[in-house]
PDB file of N, CA, C and O in Angstrom:
ATOM      1  N   PRO A  50       1.040  -1.090   0.041  1.00 82.00           N
ATOM      2  CA  PRO A  50      -0.175   0.059  -0.018  1.00 82.00           C
ATOM      3  C   PRO A  50       0.816   1.259  -0.132  1.00 82.00           C
ATOM      4  O   PRO A  50       0.633   2.230  -0.403  1.00 82.00           O
ATOM      5  N   ARG A  51       1.947   1.121   0.863  1.00 90.00           N
ATOM      6  CA  ARG A  51       2.796   2.688   0.970  1.00 90.00           C
ATOM      7  C   ARG A  51       3.502   2.514  -0.551  1.00 90.00           C
ATOM      8  O   ARG A  51       3.430   4.010  -1.005  1.00 90.00           O
ATOM      9  N   ARG A  52       3.747   1.805  -1.230  1.00 92.00           N
ATOM     10  CA  ARG A  52       4.559   1.885  -2.330  1.00 92.00           C
ATOM     11  C   ARG A  52       3.592   2.541  -3.410  1.00 92.00           C
ATOM     12  O   ARG A  52       3.871   3.164  -4.278  1.00 92.00           O
ATOM     13  N   PHE A  53       2.429   1.864  -3.450  1.00 92.00           N
ATOM     14  CA  PHE A  53       1.139   2.187  -4.653  1.00 92.00           C
ATOM     15  C   PHE A  53       1.019   3.895  -3.997  1.00 92.00           C
ATOM     16  O   PHE A  53       0.490   4.893  -5.082  1.00 92.00           O
ATOM     17  N   ARG A  54       0.855   3.983  -2.727  1.00 94.00           N
ATOM     18  CA  ARG A  54       0.630   5.683  -2.604  1.00 94.00           C
ATOM     19  C   ARG A  54       1.784   6.532  -2.964  1.00 94.00           C
ATOM     20  O   ARG A  54       1.698   7.803  -3.661  1.00 94.00           O
ATOM     21  N   GLN A  55       3.232   6.208  -2.818  1.00 95.00           N
ATOM     22  CA  GLN A  55       4.090   6.957  -3.558  1.00 95.00           C
ATOM     23  C   GLN A  55       4.059   7.029  -4.944  1.00 95.00           C
ATOM     24  O   GLN A  55       4.400   7.874  -5.228  1.00 95.00           O
ATOM     25  N   GLU A  56       3.687   5.889  -5.526  1.00 95.00           N
ATOM     26  CA  GLU A  56       3.564   6.146  -7.049  1.00 95.00           C
ATOM     27  C   GLU A  56       2.135   7.194  -7.178  1.00 95.00           C
ATOM     28  O   GLU A  56       2.556   7.955  -8.272  1.00 95.00           O
ATOM     29  N   ILE A  57       1.421   7.423  -6.488  1.00 96.00           N
ATOM     30  CA  ILE A  57       0.019   8.137  -6.763  1.00 96.00           C
ATOM     31  C   ILE A  57       0.827   9.779  -6.680  1.00 96.00           C
ATOM     32  O   ILE A  57       0.545  10.576  -7.577  1.00 96.00           O
ATOM     33  N   VAL A  58       1.475   9.585  -5.695  1.00 96.00           N
ATOM     34  CA  VAL A  58       1.823  11.189  -5.093  1.00 96.00           C
ATOM     35  C   VAL A  58       3.127  11.413  -6.378  1.00 96.00           C
ATOM     36  O   VAL A  58       3.163  12.500  -6.904  1.00 96.00           O
ATOM     37  N   HIS A  59       3.831  10.624  -6.731  1.00 97.00           N
ATOM     38  CA  HIS A  59       4.905  10.998  -7.901  1.00 97.00           C
ATOM     39  C   HIS A  59       4.053  11.013  -9.201  1.00 97.00           C
ATOM     40  O   HIS A  59       4.422  12.174  -9.642  1.00 97.00           O
ATOM     41  N   ALA A  60       3.206  10.579  -9.494  1.00 97.00           N
ATOM     42  CA  ALA A  60       2.506  11.002 -10.855  1.00 97.00           C
ATOM     43  C   ALA A  60       1.820  12.281 -10.649  1.00 97.00           C
ATOM     44  O   ALA A  60       1.627  12.995 -11.513  1.00 97.00           O
ATOM     45  N   ASN A  61       1.233  12.536  -9.615  1.00 97.00           N
ATOM     46  CA  ASN A  61       0.555  13.738  -9.444  1.00 97.00           C
ATOM     47  C   ASN A  61       1.844  15.077  -9.317  1.00 97.00           C
ATOM     48  O   ASN A  61       1.465  16.016 -10.107  1.00 97.00           O
ATOM     49  N   LEU A  62       2.829  14.725  -8.790  1.00 98.00           N
ATOM     50  CA  LEU A  62       3.812  15.507  -8.746  1.00 98.00           C
ATOM     51  C   LEU A  62       4.287  15.959 -10.325  1.00 98.00           C
ATOM     52  O   LEU A  62       4.689  16.941 -10.845  1.00 98.00           O
ATOM     53  N   GLU A  63       4.604  14.787 -10.970  1.00 98.00           N
ATOM     54  CA  GLU A  63       4.737  14.818 -12.394  1.00 98.00           C
ATOM     55  C   GLU A  63       3.963  15.691 -13.117  1.00 98.00           C
ATOM     56  O   GLU A  63       3.959  16.481 -14.196  1.00 98.00           O
ATOM     57  N   ARG A  64       2.498  15.577 -12.953  1.00 98.00           N
ATOM     58  CA  ARG A  64       1.452  16.412 -13.556  1.00 98.00           C
ATOM     59  C   ARG A  64       1.407  17.561 -13.175  1.00 98.00           C
ATOM     60  O   ARG A  64       1.375  18.665 -14.199  1.00 98.00           O
ATOM     61  N   LEU A  65       1.720  17.981 -12.019  1.00 98.00           N
ATOM     62  CA  LEU A  65       1.711  19.587 -11.728  1.00 98.00           C
ATOM     63  C   LEU A  65       2.877  19.926 -12.144  1.00 98.00           C
ATOM     64  O   LEU A  65       2.921  21.261 -12.753  1.00 98.00           O
ATOM     65  N   ALA A  66       4.244  19.353 -12.208  1.00 98.00           N
ATOM     66  CA  ALA A  66       5.259  19.853 -12.868  1.00 98.00           C
ATOM     67  C   ALA A  66       5.294  20.356 -14.463  1.00 98.00           C
ATOM     68  O   ALA A  66       5.424  21.309 -14.813  1.00 98.00           O
ATOM     69  N   ALA A  67       4.475  19.389 -15.053  1.00 98.00           N
ATOM     70  CA  ALA A  67       4.060  19.605 -16.448  1.00 98.00           C
ATOM     71  C   ALA A  67       2.910  20.712 -16.634  1.00 98.00           C
ATOM     72  O   ALA A  67       3.361  21.731 -17.662  1.00 98.00           O
ATOM     73  N   GLU A  68       2.242  20.925 -15.813  1.00 98.00           N
ATOM     74  CA  GLU A  68       1.274  21.957 -16.090  1.00 98.00           C
ATOM     75  C   GLU A  68       2.055  23.146 -15.563  1.00 98.00           C
ATOM     76  O   GLU A  68       1.670  24.286 -16.205  1.00 98.00           O
ATOM     77  N   TYR A  69       3.022  23.220 -14.694  1.00 98.00           N
ATOM     78  CA  TYR A  69       3.940  24.559 -14.461  1.00 98.00           C
ATOM     79  C   TYR A  69       4.584  24.513 -15.469  1.00 98.00           C
ATOM     80  O   TYR A  69       4.703  26.264 -16.011  1.00 98.00           O
ATOM     81  N   ARG A  70       5.479  23.746 -16.213  1.00 98.00           N
ATOM     82  CA  ARG A  70       5.998  24.106 -17.208  1.00 98.00           C
ATOM     83  C   ARG A  70       5.225  24.859 -18.346  1.00 98.00           C
ATOM     84  O   ARG A  70       5.630  25.672 -19.056  1.00 98.00           O
ATOM     85  N   ARG A  71       3.874  24.407 -18.655  1.00 97.00           N
ATOM     86  CA  ARG A  71       3.018  24.872 -19.828  1.00 97.00           C
ATOM     87  C   ARG A  71       2.575  26.227 -19.449  1.00 97.00           C
ATOM     88  O   ARG A  71       2.646  27.195 -20.272  1.00 97.00           O
ATOM     89  N   THR A  72       2.131  26.433 -17.979  1.00 98.00           N
ATOM     90  CA  THR A  72       1.649  27.722 -17.633  1.00 98.00           C
ATOM     91  C   THR A  72       2.970  28.694 -17.744  1.00 98.00           C
ATOM     92  O   THR A  72       2.931  29.676 -18.192  1.00 98.00           O
ATOM     93  N   GLU A  73       4.215  28.347 -17.323  1.00 97.00           N
ATOM     94  CA  GLU A  73       5.594  29.214 -17.576  1.00 97.00           C
ATOM     95  C   GLU A  73       5.691  29.795 -19.119  1.00 97.00           C
ATOM     96  O   GLU A  73       6.121  30.772 -19.349  1.00 97.00           O
ATOM     97  N   ARG A  74       5.473  28.624 -20.012  1.00 96.00           N
ATOM     98  CA  ARG A  74       5.586  29.049 -20.987  1.00 96.00           C
ATOM     99  C   ARG A  74       4.703  30.016 -21.734  1.00 96.00           C
ATOM    100  O   ARG A  74       4.997  30.821 -22.289  1.00 96.00           O
ATOM    101  N   ARG A  75       3.522  29.639 -21.507  1.00 95.00           N
ATOM    102  CA  ARG A  75       2.332  30.591 -21.750  1.00 95.00           C
ATOM    103  C   ARG A  75       2.412  31.998 -21.010  1.00 95.00           C
ATOM    104  O   ARG A  75       2.241  33.111 -21.832  1.00 95.00           O
ATOM    105  N   ALA A  76       3.045  32.263 -19.791  1.00 96.00           N
ATOM    106  CA  ALA A  76       3.232  33.480 -19.315  1.00 96.00           C
ATOM    107  C   ALA A  76       4.624  34.148 -20.169  1.00 96.00           C
ATOM    108  O   ALA A  76       4.553  35.420 -20.256  1.00 96.00           O
ATOM    109  N   ARG A  77       5.686  33.447 -20.469  1.00 95.00           N
ATOM    110  CA  ARG A  77       6.793  33.978 -21.070  1.00 95.00           C
ATOM    111  C   ARG A  77       6.217  34.334 -22.725  1.00 95.00           C
ATOM    112  O   ARG A  77       6.363  35.459 -23.018  1.00 95.00           O
ATOM    113  N   ALA A  78       5.283  33.689 -23.194  1.00 92.00           N
ATOM    114  CA  ALA A  78       4.643  34.274 -24.576  1.00 92.00           C
ATOM    115  C   ALA A  78       3.767  35.443 -24.467  1.00 92.00           C
ATOM    116  O   ALA A  78       3.952  36.559 -25.305  1.00 92.00           O
ATOM    117  N   LEU A  79       3.179  35.553 -23.255  1.00 92.00           N
ATOM    118  CA  LEU A  79       2.450  36.784 -22.869  1.00 92.00           C
ATOM    119  C   LEU A  79       3.449  38.002 -22.983  1.00 92.00           C
ATOM    120  O   LEU A  79       3.557  39.152 -23.380  1.00 92.00           O
ATOM    121  N   GLU A  80       4.488  37.935 -22.046  1.00 94.00           N
ATOM    122  CA  GLU A  80       5.370  38.765 -21.689  1.00 94.00           C
ATOM    123  C   GLU A  80       6.401  39.157 -23.117  1.00 94.00           C
ATOM    124  O   GLU A  80       6.599  40.048 -23.301  1.00 94.00           O
ATOM    125  N   ASN A  81       6.805  38.207 -23.777  1.00 95.00           N
ATOM    126  CA  ASN A  81       7.681  38.645 -25.135  1.00 95.00           C
ATOM    127  C   ASN A  81       6.774  38.598 -26.242  1.00 95.00           C
ATOM    128  O   ASN A  81       7.616  39.329 -27.041  1.00 95.00           O
ATOM    129  N   VAL A  82       5.741  38.333 -26.444  1.00 92.00           N
ATOM    130  CA  VAL A  82       4.853  38.442 -27.694  1.00 92.00           C
ATOM    131  C   VAL A  82       3.887  39.463 -27.270  1.00 92.00           C
ATOM    132  O   VAL A  82       3.832  40.377 -28.247  1.00 92.00           O
ATOM    133  N   LEU A  83       2.839  39.122 -26.860  1.00 92.00           N
ATOM    134  CA  LEU A  83       1.504  39.932 -26.587  1.00 92.00           C
ATOM    135  C   LEU A  83       1.798  41.453 -25.941  1.00 92.00           C
ATOM    136  O   LEU A  83       1.260  42.183 -26.629  1.00 92.00           O
ATOM    137  N   LEU A  84       2.360  41.232 -24.873  1.00 93.00           N
ATOM    138  CA  LEU A  84       2.275  42.508 -24.422  1.00 93.00           C
ATOM    139  C   LEU A  84       3.258  43.690 -25.280  1.00 93.00           C
ATOM    140  O   LEU A  84       2.445  44.637 -25.205  1.00 93.00           O
ATOM    141  N   PRO A  85       4.408  43.227 -25.819  1.00 95.00           N
ATOM    142  CA  PRO A  85       4.724  44.185 -26.669  1.00 95.00           C
ATOM    143  C   PRO A  85       3.975  44.808 -27.849  1.00 95.00           C
ATOM    144  O   PRO A  85       3.890  45.798 -28.113  1.00 95.00           O
ATOM    145  N   GLU A  86       3.158  43.670 -28.404  1.00 95.00           N
ATOM    146  CA  GLU A  86       1.953  44.050 -29.411  1.00 95.00           C
ATOM    147  C   GLU A  86       1.168  44.952 -28.807  1.00 95.00           C
ATOM    148  O   GLU A  86       0.460  45.871 -29.338  1.00 95.00           O
ATOM    149  N   ILE A  87       0.617  44.247 -27.832  1.00 96.00           N
ATOM    150  CA  ILE A  87      -0.576  45.525 -27.100  1.00 96.00           C
ATOM    151  C   ILE A  87       0.103  46.806 -26.885  1.00 96.00           C
ATOM    152  O   ILE A  87      -0.623  48.032 -27.169  1.00 96.00           O
ATOM    153  N   GLU A  88       1.222  47.036 -26.175  1.00 96.00           N
ATOM    154  CA  GLU A  88       2.045  48.640 -25.803  1.00 96.00           C
ATOM    155  C   GLU A  88       2.214  49.100 -27.227  1.00 96.00           C
ATOM    156  O   GLU A  88       1.800  50.292 -27.199  1.00 96.00           O
ATOM    157  N   HIS A  89       2.442  48.397 -28.201  1.00 97.00           N
ATOM    158  CA  HIS A  89       2.603  48.838 -29.796  1.00 97.00           C
ATOM    159  C   HIS A  89       1.438  49.645 -30.099  1.00 97.00           C
ATOM    160  O   HIS A  89       1.221  50.652 -30.695  1.00 97.00           O
ATOM    161  N   ALA A  90       0.064  48.737 -29.851  1.00 98.00           N
ATOM    162  CA  ALA A  90      -0.965  49.170 -30.532  1.00 98.00           C
ATOM    163  C   ALA A  90      -1.418  50.371 -29.778  1.00 98.00           C
ATOM    164  O   ALA A  90      -2.108  51.336 -30.206  1.00 98.00           O
ATOM    165  N   LEU A  91      -1.272  50.351 -28.273  1.00 98.00           N
ATOM    166  CA  LEU A  91      -1.773  51.530 -27.147  1.00 98.00           C
ATOM    167  C   LEU A  91      -1.079  52.767 -27.858  1.00 98.00           C
ATOM    168  O   LEU A  91      -1.680  53.701 -27.829  1.00 98.00           O
ATOM    169  N   LYS A  92       0.414  52.769 -28.031  1.00 98.00           N
ATOM    170  CA  LYS A  92       1.256  54.016 -28.443  1.00 98.00           C
ATOM    171  C   LYS A  92       0.532  54.495 -29.642  1.00 98.00           C
ATOM    172  O   LYS A  92       0.466  55.555 -29.819  1.00 98.00           O
ATOM    173  N   ALA A  93       0.202  53.644 -30.535  1.00 98.00           N
ATOM    174  CA  ALA A  93      -0.549  54.145 -31.933  1.00 98.00           C
ATOM    175  C   ALA A  93      -1.627  54.843 -31.494  1.00 98.00           C
ATOM    176  O   ALA A  93      -1.999  55.770 -32.304  1.00 98.00           O
ATOM    177  N   ILE A  94      -2.601  54.074 -30.969  1.00 98.00           N
ATOM    178  CA  ILE A  94      -3.786  54.708 -30.585  1.00 98.00           C
ATOM    179  C   ILE A  94      -3.698  56.235 -29.716  1.00 98.00           C
ATOM    180  O   ILE A  94      -4.377  57.215 -30.273  1.00 98.00           O
ATOM    181  N   ASP A  95      -2.630  56.159 -28.593  1.00 98.00           N
ATOM    182  CA  ASP A  95      -2.564  57.538 -28.319  1.00 98.00           C
ATOM    183  C   ASP A  95      -1.891  58.449 -29.450  1.00 98.00           C
ATOM    184  O   ASP A  95      -2.463  59.465 -29.470  1.00 98.00           O
ATOM    185  N   GLU A  96      -1.065  58.120 -30.019  1.00 98.00           N
ATOM    186  CA  GLU A  96      -0.590  59.053 -31.171  1.00 98.00           C
ATOM    187  C   GLU A  96      -1.637  59.689 -32.053  1.00 98.00           C
ATOM    188  O   GLU A  96      -2.091  60.775 -32.139  1.00 98.00           O
ATOM    189  N   HIS A  97      -2.587  58.787 -32.484  1.00 98.00           N
ATOM    190  CA  HIS A  97      -3.828  58.908 -33.188  1.00 98.00           C
ATOM    191  C   HIS A  97      -4.912  60.126 -32.556  1.00 98.00           C
ATOM    192  O   HIS A  97      -5.040  60.973 -32.977  1.00 98.00           O
ATOM    193  N   LEU A  98      -4.950  59.633 -31.117  1.00 98.00           N
ATOM    194  CA  LEU A  98      -5.759  60.484 -30.313  1.00 98.00           C
ATOM    195  C   LEU A  98      -5.152  62.087 -30.275  1.00 98.00           C
ATOM    196  O   LEU A  98      -5.682  62.906 -30.218  1.00 98.00           O
ATOM    197  N   GLU A  99      -3.881  61.879 -30.358  1.00 98.00           N
ATOM    198  CA  GLU A  99      -3.181  62.871 -29.775  1.00 98.00           C
ATOM    199  C   GLU A  99      -3.262  64.148 -30.984  1.00 98.00           C
ATOM    200  O   GLU A  99      -3.492  65.332 -30.809  1.00 98.00           O
ATOM    201  N   LEU A 100      -3.180  63.492 -32.115  1.00 98.00           N
ATOM    202  CA  LEU A 100      -3.290  63.877 -33.657  1.00 98.00           C
ATOM    203  C   LEU A 100      -4.750  64.573 -33.549  1.00 98.00           C
ATOM    204  O   LEU A 100      -4.756  65.976 -34.149  1.00 98.00           O
ATOM    205  N   ALA A 101      -5.529  63.764 -33.242  1.00 98.00           N
ATOM    206  CA  ALA A 101      -6.796  64.227 -33.568  1.00 98.00           C
ATOM    207  C   ALA A 101      -7.302  65.566 -32.329  1.00 98.00           C
ATOM    208  O   ALA A 101      -7.897  66.476 -32.576  1.00 98.00           O
ATOM    209  N   ASP A 102      -6.583  65.211 -31.275  1.00 97.00           N
ATOM    210  CA  ASP A 102      -6.792  66.634 -30.073  1.00 97.00           C
ATOM    211  C   ASP A 102      -6.061  67.734 -30.893  1.00 97.00           C
ATOM    212  O   ASP A 102      -6.678  68.968 -30.759  1.00 97.00           O
ATOM    213  N   GLN A 103      -5.105  67.560 -31.306  1.00 97.00           N
ATOM    214  CA  GLN A 103      -4.608  68.962 -32.183  1.00 97.00           C
ATOM    215  C   GLN A 103      -5.190  69.595 -33.255  1.00 97.00           C
ATOM    216  O   GLN A 103      -5.378  70.735 -33.141  1.00 97.00           O
ATOM    217  N   GLU A 104      -5.751  68.377 -34.112  1.00 97.00           N
ATOM    218  CA  GLU A 104      -6.501  69.015 -35.143  1.00 97.00           C
ATOM    219  C   GLU A 104      -7.886  69.628 -34.854  1.00 97.00           C
ATOM    220  O   GLU A 104      -8.330  70.597 -35.011  1.00 97.00           O
ATOM    221  N   GLU A 105      -8.373  69.202 -33.470  1.00 97.00           N
ATOM    222  CA  GLU A 105      -9.649  69.809 -32.902  1.00 97.00           C
ATOM    223  C   GLU A 105      -9.492  71.265 -32.403  1.00 97.00           C
ATOM    224  O   GLU A 105     -10.000  71.981 -32.560  1.00 97.00           O
ATOM    225  N   ALA A 106      -8.024  71.584 -31.795  1.00 96.00           N
ATOM    226  CA  ALA A 106      -7.682  72.607 -31.315  1.00 96.00           C
ATOM    227  C   ALA A 106      -7.406  73.607 -32.453  1.00 96.00           C
ATOM    228  O   ALA A 106      -7.709  74.583 -32.200  1.00 96.00           O
ATOM    229  N   VAL A 107      -7.300  73.049 -33.575  1.00 96.00           N
ATOM    230  CA  VAL A 107      -6.898  74.036 -34.590  1.00 96.00           C
ATOM    231  C   VAL A 107      -8.369  74.560 -35.178  1.00 96.00           C
ATOM    232  O   VAL A 107      -8.476  75.688 -35.528  1.00 96.00           O
ATOM    233  N   ARG A 108      -9.153  73.665 -35.170  1.00 95.00           N
ATOM    234  CA  ARG A 108     -10.659  73.854 -36.162  1.00 95.00           C
ATOM    235  C   ARG A 108     -11.064  74.778 -34.888  1.00 95.00           C
ATOM    236  O   ARG A 108     -11.787  75.755 -35.368  1.00 95.00           O
ATOM    237  N   ILE A 109     -11.416  74.766 -33.696  1.00 95.00           N
ATOM    238  CA  ILE A 109     -11.680  75.440 -32.547  1.00 95.00           C
ATOM    239  C   ILE A 109     -11.034  77.238 -32.481  1.00 95.00           C
ATOM    240  O   ILE A 109     -11.941  77.930 -32.711  1.00 95.00           O
ATOM    241  N   ARG A 110      -9.766  77.240 -32.805  1.00 94.00           N
ATOM    242  CA  ARG A 110      -9.172  78.241 -33.083  1.00 94.00           C
ATOM    243  C   ARG A 110      -9.483  78.934 -34.300  1.00 94.00           C
ATOM    244  O   ARG A 110      -9.933  80.016 -34.275  1.00 94.00           O
ATOM    245  N   LEU A 111      -9.445  78.410 -35.449  1.00 94.00           N
ATOM    246  CA  LEU A 111     -10.090  78.825 -36.510  1.00 94.00           C
ATOM    247  C   LEU A 111     -11.518  79.458 -36.613  1.00 94.00           C
ATOM    248  O   LEU A 111     -11.774  80.548 -37.098  1.00 94.00           O
ATOM    249  N   ALA A 112     -12.410  78.462 -35.770  1.00 94.00           N
ATOM    250  CA  ALA A 112     -13.747  78.902 -35.836  1.00 94.00           C
ATOM    251  C   ALA A 112     -13.711  80.098 -34.973  1.00 94.00           C
ATOM    252  O   ALA A 112     -14.765  80.951 -35.237  1.00 94.00           O
ATOM    253  N   ALA A 113     -13.200  80.518 -33.610  1.00 93.00           N
ATOM    254  CA  ALA A 113     -13.144  81.432 -33.032  1.00 93.00           C
ATOM    255  C   ALA A 113     -12.679  82.710 -33.679  1.00 93.00           C
ATOM    256  O   ALA A 113     -13.480  84.013 -33.476  1.00 93.00           O
ATOM    257  N   GLN A 114     -11.662  82.680 -34.928  1.00 92.00           N
ATOM    258  CA  GLN A 114     -11.698  83.868 -35.370  1.00 92.00           C
ATOM    259  C   GLN A 114     -12.202  84.356 -36.593  1.00 92.00           C
ATOM    260  O   GLN A 114     -12.227  85.241 -36.900  1.00 92.00           O
ATOM    261  N   ARG A 115     -13.326  83.409 -36.759  1.00 86.00           N
ATOM    262  CA  ARG A 115     -14.239  83.709 -37.621  1.00 86.00           C
ATOM    263  C   ARG A 115     -15.301  84.744 -37.451  1.00 86.00           C
ATOM    264  O   ARG A 115     -15.765  84.795 -36.477  1.00 86.00           O
ATOM    265  N   PRO A 116     -15.693  85.870 -38.189  1.00 78.00           N
ATOM    266  CA  PRO A 116     -16.484  87.107 -37.909  1.00 78.00           C
ATOM    267  C   PRO A 116     -18.091  86.383 -37.380  1.00 78.00           C
ATOM    268  O   PRO A 116     -18.482  85.470 -37.752  1.00 78.00           O
TER     269      PRO A 116
END
């Protein structure tokens, strides 16, 4: 019975180790691939919004100058 229990514990530890490796690989993929892509997209959106704000400020200024 003790040997059988040790085998079960060993099998569970092997499964946990495999799951840990899979999770670690996914976390690295998030850090190295997805997060940089998201940061790039956010930067592009921020630049676009900044440009739109500048254009709106010019439109307001021009509208205020009209009689």
